[in-house]
């Protein structure tokens, strides 16, 4: 991929210059190291967009929908570990960001979201395109600012980035009224941050970690549940060292995939609703559960009062004290940045008494692998994901939308590295997959980025193909087309006894022609031979490509744990 943006010296003149609030904003973003902003202009951010004219240092990508902008910023943040930035105008522009803000909030993704607002002189009068976005997003932002005075803007920008990217990370919103963006001030960089009462990254309590180390030494059947916090704290190497020293098997949640190498002998796969037999049975029979950066989400625990019934102790390592004991009673709490906690733990870690336990786990892995009934006449979606895994050797950045294809990616793509799977875990946002891949590609211009989508979710964001074509962003767009809302269909089939209601996606566009209409190469396959050939063709094309794989609508995701049941009550599908 040709690098979109050249690196820029962000050192800016400190001389006293009279500049507008819009110029203060752009300078502040550059000072924070922002490489690219994703956005969509409108009336109340016109001064901000005017300030971009003739500013070669400031890079902006015009998406085709505000939701595309925030999902792209989200993908950029998840894949790079930096703060993603997006901008939209007031009213409908701001409210179109709400789903993306909630998506980032649920998954602890650092974003700075900039919205315009009506002038302060008419705020509260139901002025044209006025919406109280601060109140609307109060429960889904880590913090928010309404800028009423231009002199506060340099400080607010600096604080917003600090808050977004420290502690438990998350989105911060900056709402700028139109008149404030046009006020002038003598520019002066912000002072060092001093936020009273904000301790973003608490230091680990060594006594708590020592208690965990002692519990491991006494354990015979320990299991680690590693979540997204391992990835976000850049603690993958520390986790690997910890596992190698303690000999504890590891299951990685959906957001934790890639945080521990899938090829490791002690990796169990993903746990929970569509988790592996080995992972779920290990949790149910463990005498010690150690959650590391995982919040005991309901899709992992399933029936809470039947979760890990054999566990004598449950430990939880997390940076957010609010998560301790929230869903599952915790016996040992280690509060702090996971990287710091594990670094200290590794100075004292000793092997657990787990040799017999590991032998049993290896037996389960051999007896109950992930399986599906392959076909020589139909193209199975699991086969497609295995093919993608084999051709990329697990080294690509994969983004997904939400649904069956998301679970097949989690099951059949073997992630080697952290920040290689970008998916909406907590909110389950359809429309996330493709725009997030655009952000990931912008942030990782030299990596192969593949966006795997269902035919439903793809139609929620297809318009963003325009910016791939215009900006030569070489995302490989995969559409797993089964002409149905697959995950809804599966639940209606199994839980609602085949009472299917409004899931038929027949009549969707020809995705190949749609891609070509946007100026992107389109390819299609419906059998194994064509699938292998056209996928290789797609990989050989230097620019963006859409590949549609036509698969049978009857295919389901297994194993499956039904709501209200425990992890050991798995439906195994064709291999019951």
Short mmCIF file of N, CA, C and O in Angstrom, two decimals, residues 364-461:
data_model
loop_
_atom_site.label_atom_id
_atom_site.label_comp_id
_atom_site.label_asym_id
_atom_site.label_seq_id
_atom_site.Cartn_x
_atom_site.Cartn_y
_atom_site.Cartn_z
N UNK A 364 -9.14 -33.65 25.69
CA UNK A 364 -10.34 -32.98 25.21
C UNK A 364 -10.10 -32.29 23.87
O UNK A 364 -10.96 -32.30 22.98
N UNK A 365 -8.93 -31.66 23.74
CA UNK A 365 -8.62 -30.99 22.46
C UNK A 365 -8.57 -31.99 21.32
O UNK A 365 -9.02 -31.71 20.20
N UNK A 366 -8.05 -33.17 21.60
CA UNK A 366 -7.96 -34.20 20.55
C UNK A 366 -9.31 -34.81 20.23
O UNK A 366 -9.62 -35.10 19.06
N UNK A 367 -10.14 -35.01 21.25
CA UNK A 367 -11.43 -35.68 21.06
C UNK A 367 -12.53 -34.74 20.55
O UNK A 367 -13.44 -35.16 19.84
N UNK A 368 -12.44 -33.44 20.89
CA UNK A 368 -13.51 -32.51 20.56
C UNK A 368 -12.97 -31.24 19.89
O UNK A 368 -13.14 -30.13 20.40
N UNK A 369 -12.34 -31.39 18.73
CA UNK A 369 -11.88 -30.20 18.02
C UNK A 369 -13.07 -29.48 17.39
O UNK A 369 -14.17 -30.02 17.31
N UNK A 370 -12.84 -28.26 16.94
CA UNK A 370 -13.85 -27.57 16.15
C UNK A 370 -14.00 -28.31 14.82
O UNK A 370 -13.02 -28.54 14.11
N UNK A 371 -15.24 -28.68 14.49
CA UNK A 371 -15.47 -29.47 13.27
C UNK A 371 -16.71 -28.95 12.53
O UNK A 371 -17.56 -28.29 13.12
N UNK A 372 -16.77 -29.26 11.27
CA UNK A 372 -17.96 -28.99 10.46
C UNK A 372 -18.01 -30.01 9.35
O UNK A 372 -17.00 -30.65 9.01
N UNK A 373 -19.18 -30.22 8.79
CA UNK A 373 -19.34 -31.15 7.68
C UNK A 373 -19.01 -30.44 6.38
O UNK A 373 -19.77 -29.59 5.90
N UNK A 374 -17.87 -30.78 5.83
CA UNK A 374 -17.45 -30.15 4.58
C UNK A 374 -18.29 -30.70 3.42
O UNK A 374 -19.00 -31.69 3.55
N UNK A 375 -18.19 -30.05 2.28
CA UNK A 375 -18.99 -30.43 1.11
C UNK A 375 -18.19 -30.18 -0.15
O UNK A 375 -17.41 -29.23 -0.23
N UNK A 376 -18.37 -31.03 -1.13
CA UNK A 376 -17.74 -30.84 -2.43
C UNK A 376 -18.67 -30.11 -3.40
O UNK A 376 -18.25 -29.72 -4.48
N UNK A 377 -19.93 -29.96 -3.01
CA UNK A 377 -20.91 -29.29 -3.89
C UNK A 377 -21.28 -27.90 -3.40
O UNK A 377 -21.76 -27.07 -4.19
N UNK A 378 -21.08 -27.63 -2.11
CA UNK A 378 -21.38 -26.32 -1.55
C UNK A 378 -20.11 -25.73 -0.94
O UNK A 378 -19.21 -26.46 -0.53
N UNK A 379 -20.08 -24.42 -0.88
CA UNK A 379 -18.95 -23.72 -0.27
C UNK A 379 -19.31 -23.41 1.18
O UNK A 379 -20.18 -22.58 1.45
N UNK A 380 -18.66 -24.07 2.11
CA UNK A 380 -18.96 -23.86 3.52
C UNK A 380 -18.20 -22.64 4.05
O UNK A 380 -17.02 -22.44 3.73
N UNK A 381 -18.85 -21.83 4.87
CA UNK A 381 -18.19 -20.63 5.39
C UNK A 381 -16.96 -20.96 6.25
O UNK A 381 -15.98 -20.21 6.25
N UNK A 382 -17.02 -22.08 6.97
CA UNK A 382 -15.86 -22.46 7.79
C UNK A 382 -14.65 -22.74 6.89
O UNK A 382 -13.50 -22.41 7.24
N UNK A 383 -14.91 -23.36 5.74
CA UNK A 383 -13.83 -23.63 4.79
C UNK A 383 -13.21 -22.32 4.31
O UNK A 383 -11.98 -22.21 4.17
N UNK A 384 -14.06 -21.33 4.05
CA UNK A 384 -13.55 -20.03 3.60
C UNK A 384 -12.60 -19.43 4.63
O UNK A 384 -11.52 -18.95 4.30
N UNK A 385 -12.99 -19.49 5.90
CA UNK A 385 -12.14 -18.91 6.94
C UNK A 385 -10.86 -19.71 7.13
O UNK A 385 -9.78 -19.14 7.37
N UNK A 386 -10.92 -21.03 7.00
CA UNK A 386 -9.71 -21.84 7.05
C UNK A 386 -8.78 -21.47 5.89
O UNK A 386 -7.55 -21.37 6.08
N UNK A 387 -9.35 -21.24 4.72
CA UNK A 387 -8.55 -20.88 3.56
C UNK A 387 -7.88 -19.52 3.77
O UNK A 387 -6.68 -19.35 3.48
N UNK A 388 -8.61 -18.57 4.28
CA UNK A 388 -8.04 -17.25 4.54
C UNK A 388 -6.92 -17.36 5.57
O UNK A 388 -5.87 -16.72 5.44
N UNK A 389 -7.13 -18.17 6.58
CA UNK A 389 -6.09 -18.37 7.61
C UNK A 389 -4.83 -18.98 7.00
O UNK A 389 -3.71 -18.53 7.28
N UNK A 390 -5.00 -19.99 6.18
CA UNK A 390 -3.85 -20.67 5.60
C UNK A 390 -3.07 -19.76 4.66
O UNK A 390 -1.84 -19.77 4.64
N UNK A 391 -3.78 -18.96 3.86
CA UNK A 391 -3.10 -18.11 2.88
C UNK A 391 -2.41 -16.92 3.52
O UNK A 391 -1.45 -16.38 2.96
N UNK A 392 -2.87 -16.50 4.68
CA UNK A 392 -2.25 -15.35 5.35
C UNK A 392 -1.36 -15.78 6.51
O UNK A 392 -0.71 -14.93 7.12
N UNK A 393 -1.36 -17.08 6.82
CA UNK A 393 -0.57 -17.64 7.94
C UNK A 393 -0.87 -16.96 9.27
O UNK A 393 -0.01 -16.84 10.14
N UNK A 394 -2.10 -16.45 9.38
CA UNK A 394 -2.50 -15.83 10.64
C UNK A 394 -1.89 -14.47 10.90
O UNK A 394 -2.00 -13.95 12.02
N UNK A 395 -1.27 -13.87 9.89
CA UNK A 395 -0.56 -12.61 10.11
C UNK A 395 -1.36 -11.37 9.73
O UNK A 395 -0.89 -10.25 9.93
N UNK A 396 -2.53 -11.52 9.14
CA UNK A 396 -3.32 -10.37 8.69
C UNK A 396 -4.02 -9.70 9.87
O UNK A 396 -4.19 -10.29 10.94
N UNK A 397 -4.43 -8.45 9.67
CA UNK A 397 -5.39 -7.81 10.56
C UNK A 397 -6.77 -8.15 10.01
O UNK A 397 -7.08 -7.88 8.86
N UNK A 398 -7.59 -8.75 10.86
CA UNK A 398 -8.93 -9.15 10.45
C UNK A 398 -9.95 -8.30 11.19
O UNK A 398 -9.91 -8.20 12.42
N UNK A 399 -10.86 -7.68 10.46
CA UNK A 399 -11.99 -7.03 11.10
C UNK A 399 -13.24 -7.82 10.74
O UNK A 399 -13.32 -8.46 9.69
N UNK A 400 -14.20 -7.81 11.65
CA UNK A 400 -15.45 -8.49 11.35
C UNK A 400 -16.63 -7.58 11.63
O UNK A 400 -16.54 -6.62 12.42
N UNK A 401 -17.73 -7.92 11.01
CA UNK A 401 -19.00 -7.34 11.39
C UNK A 401 -19.56 -8.23 12.52
O UNK A 401 -18.79 -8.87 13.24
N UNK A 402 -20.85 -8.32 12.67
CA UNK A 402 -21.43 -9.08 13.78
C UNK A 402 -22.40 -10.12 13.25
O UNK A 402 -23.25 -9.82 12.40
N UNK A 403 -22.26 -11.34 13.73
CA UNK A 403 -23.14 -12.42 13.31
C UNK A 403 -22.40 -13.73 13.24
O UNK A 403 -21.35 -13.91 13.86
N UNK A 404 -22.93 -14.65 12.44
CA UNK A 404 -22.31 -15.97 12.33
C UNK A 404 -20.88 -15.89 11.82
O UNK A 404 -19.99 -16.57 12.34
N UNK A 405 -20.65 -15.06 10.82
CA UNK A 405 -19.30 -14.96 10.25
C UNK A 405 -18.29 -14.51 11.32
O UNK A 405 -17.13 -14.92 11.31
N UNK A 406 -18.73 -13.66 12.25
CA UNK A 406 -17.88 -13.19 13.34
C UNK A 406 -17.41 -14.36 14.20
O UNK A 406 -16.23 -14.47 14.56
N UNK A 407 -18.34 -15.27 14.50
CA UNK A 407 -17.99 -16.43 15.31
C UNK A 407 -17.12 -17.42 14.54
O UNK A 407 -16.22 -18.03 15.10
N UNK A 408 -17.38 -17.57 13.25
CA UNK A 408 -16.52 -18.46 12.45
C UNK A 408 -15.10 -17.91 12.37
O UNK A 408 -14.13 -18.67 12.38
N UNK A 409 -14.95 -16.58 12.28
CA UNK A 409 -13.62 -15.99 12.32
C UNK A 409 -12.95 -16.33 13.65
O UNK A 409 -11.80 -16.76 13.71
N UNK A 410 -13.68 -16.13 14.75
CA UNK A 410 -13.12 -16.40 16.08
C UNK A 410 -12.72 -17.86 16.23
O UNK A 410 -11.75 -18.18 16.93
N UNK A 411 -13.46 -18.75 15.59
CA UNK A 411 -13.19 -20.18 15.74
C UNK A 411 -12.10 -20.69 14.80
O UNK A 411 -11.26 -21.50 15.19
N UNK A 412 -12.09 -20.22 13.56
CA UNK A 412 -11.26 -20.87 12.53
C UNK A 412 -10.08 -20.03 12.04
O UNK A 412 -9.25 -20.55 11.30
N UNK A 413 -9.99 -18.77 12.44
CA UNK A 413 -8.79 -18.00 12.11
C UNK A 413 -7.87 -18.03 13.33
O UNK A 413 -8.30 -17.72 14.44
N UNK A 414 -6.65 -18.41 13.13
CA UNK A 414 -5.70 -18.61 14.23
C UNK A 414 -4.80 -17.38 14.35
O UNK A 414 -3.84 -17.20 13.60
N UNK A 415 -5.12 -16.53 15.31
CA UNK A 415 -4.42 -15.26 15.47
C UNK A 415 -3.08 -15.46 16.18
O UNK A 415 -3.00 -16.12 17.21
N UNK A 416 -2.07 -14.85 15.61
CA UNK A 416 -0.72 -14.94 16.17
C UNK A 416 -0.37 -13.72 17.03
O UNK A 416 0.43 -13.81 17.95
N UNK A 417 -0.94 -12.57 16.68
CA UNK A 417 -0.47 -11.31 17.25
C UNK A 417 -1.62 -10.53 17.87
O UNK A 417 -2.76 -10.61 17.41
N UNK A 418 -1.31 -9.71 18.89
CA UNK A 418 -2.35 -8.81 19.43
C UNK A 418 -2.71 -7.73 18.43
O UNK A 418 -1.93 -7.44 17.50
N UNK A 419 -3.88 -7.15 18.61
CA UNK A 419 -4.40 -6.10 17.74
C UNK A 419 -4.58 -6.58 16.31
O UNK A 419 -4.51 -5.79 15.36
N UNK A 420 -4.81 -7.88 16.14
CA UNK A 420 -5.05 -8.44 14.81
C UNK A 420 -6.51 -8.75 14.56
O UNK A 420 -6.90 -8.97 13.41
N UNK A 421 -7.34 -8.80 15.61
CA UNK A 421 -8.78 -8.98 15.44
C UNK A 421 -9.48 -7.73 15.94
O UNK A 421 -9.35 -7.36 17.11
N UNK A 422 -10.22 -7.09 15.05
CA UNK A 422 -11.02 -5.92 15.41
C UNK A 422 -12.48 -6.29 15.21
O UNK A 422 -12.92 -6.56 14.09
N UNK A 423 -13.22 -6.32 16.31
CA UNK A 423 -14.61 -6.73 16.23
C UNK A 423 -15.40 -6.06 17.35
O UNK A 423 -14.84 -5.75 18.41
N UNK A 424 -16.66 -5.83 17.13
CA UNK A 424 -17.52 -5.22 18.14
C UNK A 424 -17.99 -6.31 19.09
O UNK A 424 -18.85 -7.12 18.74
N UNK A 425 -17.41 -6.34 20.30
CA UNK A 425 -17.70 -7.40 21.24
C UNK A 425 -18.87 -7.08 22.15
O UNK A 425 -19.88 -7.77 22.18
N UNK A 426 -18.76 -5.99 22.91
CA UNK A 426 -19.76 -5.67 23.91
C UNK A 426 -21.09 -5.25 23.32
O UNK A 426 -22.15 -5.69 23.76
N UNK A 427 -21.07 -4.36 22.33
CA UNK A 427 -22.32 -3.83 21.77
C UNK A 427 -22.84 -4.69 20.63
O UNK A 427 -24.04 -4.73 20.39
N UNK A 428 -21.95 -5.39 19.93
CA UNK A 428 -22.39 -6.22 18.80
C UNK A 428 -22.98 -5.38 17.69
O UNK A 428 -24.13 -5.57 17.28
N UNK A 429 -22.18 -4.45 17.15
CA UNK A 429 -22.67 -3.45 16.22
C UNK A 429 -22.55 -3.90 14.77
O UNK A 429 -21.45 -4.01 14.23
N UNK A 430 -23.68 -4.14 14.13
CA UNK A 430 -23.65 -4.38 12.69
C UNK A 430 -23.28 -3.08 11.98
O UNK A 430 -23.68 -1.99 12.38
N UNK A 431 -22.49 -3.19 10.92
CA UNK A 431 -21.97 -2.03 10.22
C UNK A 431 -20.58 -1.62 10.67
O UNK A 431 -19.98 -0.73 10.08
N UNK A 432 -20.06 -2.27 11.70
CA UNK A 432 -18.74 -1.92 12.24
C UNK A 432 -17.60 -2.45 11.38
O UNK A 432 -16.56 -1.80 11.23
N UNK A 433 -17.77 -3.63 10.81
CA UNK A 433 -16.65 -4.37 10.24
C UNK A 433 -15.88 -3.65 9.16
O UNK A 433 -14.65 -3.51 9.25
N UNK A 434 -16.55 -3.20 8.11
CA UNK A 434 -15.84 -2.62 6.98
C UNK A 434 -15.22 -1.26 7.30
O UNK A 434 -14.03 -1.05 7.03
N UNK A 435 -15.96 -0.31 7.90
CA UNK A 435 -15.30 0.97 8.20
C UNK A 435 -14.12 0.83 9.15
O UNK A 435 -13.12 1.55 9.02
N UNK A 436 -14.21 -0.10 10.11
CA UNK A 436 -13.08 -0.28 11.03
C UNK A 436 -11.85 -0.77 10.28
O UNK A 436 -10.71 -0.46 10.66
N UNK A 437 -12.05 -1.53 9.21
CA UNK A 437 -10.92 -2.00 8.41
C UNK A 437 -10.24 -0.84 7.70
O UNK A 437 -9.01 -0.83 7.52
N UNK A 438 -11.02 0.14 7.29
CA UNK A 438 -10.44 1.33 6.65
C UNK A 438 -9.51 2.04 7.64
O UNK A 438 -8.38 2.41 7.31
N UNK A 439 -9.99 2.23 8.87
CA UNK A 439 -9.15 2.86 9.88
C UNK A 439 -7.91 2.04 10.18
O UNK A 439 -6.81 2.59 10.37
N UNK A 440 -8.07 0.72 10.23
CA UNK A 440 -6.92 -0.15 10.50
C UNK A 440 -5.89 -0.05 9.39
O UNK A 440 -4.68 -0.04 9.65
N UNK A 441 -6.35 0.03 8.15
CA UNK A 441 -5.42 0.12 7.02
C UNK A 441 -4.69 1.45 7.00
O UNK A 441 -3.49 1.52 6.72
N UNK A 442 -5.40 2.53 7.34
CA UNK A 442 -4.76 3.85 7.43
C UNK A 442 -3.68 3.83 8.51
O UNK A 442 -2.59 4.37 8.34
N UNK A 443 -3.97 3.18 9.62
CA UNK A 443 -3.00 3.13 10.71
C UNK A 443 -1.89 2.13 10.51
O UNK A 443 -0.84 2.21 11.15
N UNK A 444 -2.10 1.16 9.59
CA UNK A 444 -1.12 0.10 9.34
C UNK A 444 -0.96 -0.07 7.83
O UNK A 444 -1.36 -1.08 7.26
N UNK A 445 -0.37 0.92 7.17
CA UNK A 445 -0.33 0.91 5.71
C UNK A 445 0.43 -0.26 5.11
O UNK A 445 0.22 -0.60 3.94
N UNK A 446 1.31 -0.89 5.87
CA UNK A 446 2.11 -1.98 5.34
C UNK A 446 1.58 -3.36 5.70
O UNK A 446 2.20 -4.37 5.37
N UNK A 447 0.43 -3.42 6.40
CA UNK A 447 -0.17 -4.69 6.78
C UNK A 447 -1.30 -5.07 5.83
O UNK A 447 -1.96 -4.21 5.24
N UNK A 448 -1.53 -6.38 5.70
CA UNK A 448 -2.71 -6.87 4.98
C UNK A 448 -3.90 -6.77 5.91
O UNK A 448 -3.89 -7.32 7.02
N UNK A 449 -4.93 -6.05 5.48
CA UNK A 449 -6.15 -5.88 6.27
C UNK A 449 -7.31 -6.52 5.51
O UNK A 449 -7.55 -6.21 4.35
N UNK A 450 -8.01 -7.42 6.18
CA UNK A 450 -9.13 -8.15 5.58
C UNK A 450 -10.37 -7.88 6.42
O UNK A 450 -10.36 -8.06 7.64
N UNK A 451 -11.43 -7.44 5.78
CA UNK A 451 -12.69 -7.18 6.47
C UNK A 451 -13.68 -8.29 6.11
O UNK A 451 -14.04 -8.45 4.94
N UNK A 452 -14.10 -9.07 7.11
CA UNK A 452 -15.04 -10.17 6.88
C UNK A 452 -16.42 -9.71 7.34
O UNK A 452 -16.61 -9.32 8.50
N UNK A 453 -17.38 -9.78 6.43
CA UNK A 453 -18.73 -9.26 6.69
C UNK A 453 -19.78 -10.26 6.28
O UNK A 453 -19.57 -11.09 5.40
N UNK A 454 -20.95 -10.16 6.90
CA UNK A 454 -22.12 -10.85 6.40
C UNK A 454 -22.82 -9.98 5.37
O UNK A 454 -22.53 -8.79 5.23
N UNK A 455 -23.76 -10.57 4.64
CA UNK A 455 -24.47 -9.78 3.63
C UNK A 455 -25.41 -8.78 4.28
O UNK A 455 -25.81 -7.80 3.63
N UNK A 456 -25.77 -8.98 5.56
CA UNK A 456 -26.58 -7.99 6.26
C UNK A 456 -25.78 -6.80 6.68
O UNK A 456 -26.08 -5.65 6.32
N UNK A 457 -24.71 -7.02 7.44
CA UNK A 457 -23.90 -5.92 7.94
C UNK A 457 -23.23 -5.13 6.83
O UNK A 457 -23.04 -3.92 6.96
N UNK A 458 -22.88 -5.79 5.73
CA UNK A 458 -22.21 -5.08 4.64
C UNK A 458 -23.09 -3.99 4.07
O UNK A 458 -22.61 -2.94 3.63
N UNK A 459 -24.40 -4.22 4.11
CA UNK A 459 -25.31 -3.22 3.54
C UNK A 459 -25.54 -2.03 4.47
O UNK A 459 -26.19 -1.06 4.09
N UNK A 460 -25.02 -2.10 5.67
CA UNK A 460 -25.10 -0.97 6.59
C UNK A 460 -23.93 0.00 6.42
O UNK A 460 -23.92 1.06 7.04
N UNK A 461 -22.95 -0.37 5.61
CA UNK A 461 -21.75 0.46 5.50
C UNK A 461 -21.15 0.43 4.10
O UNK A 461 -20.03 0.89 3.90
#
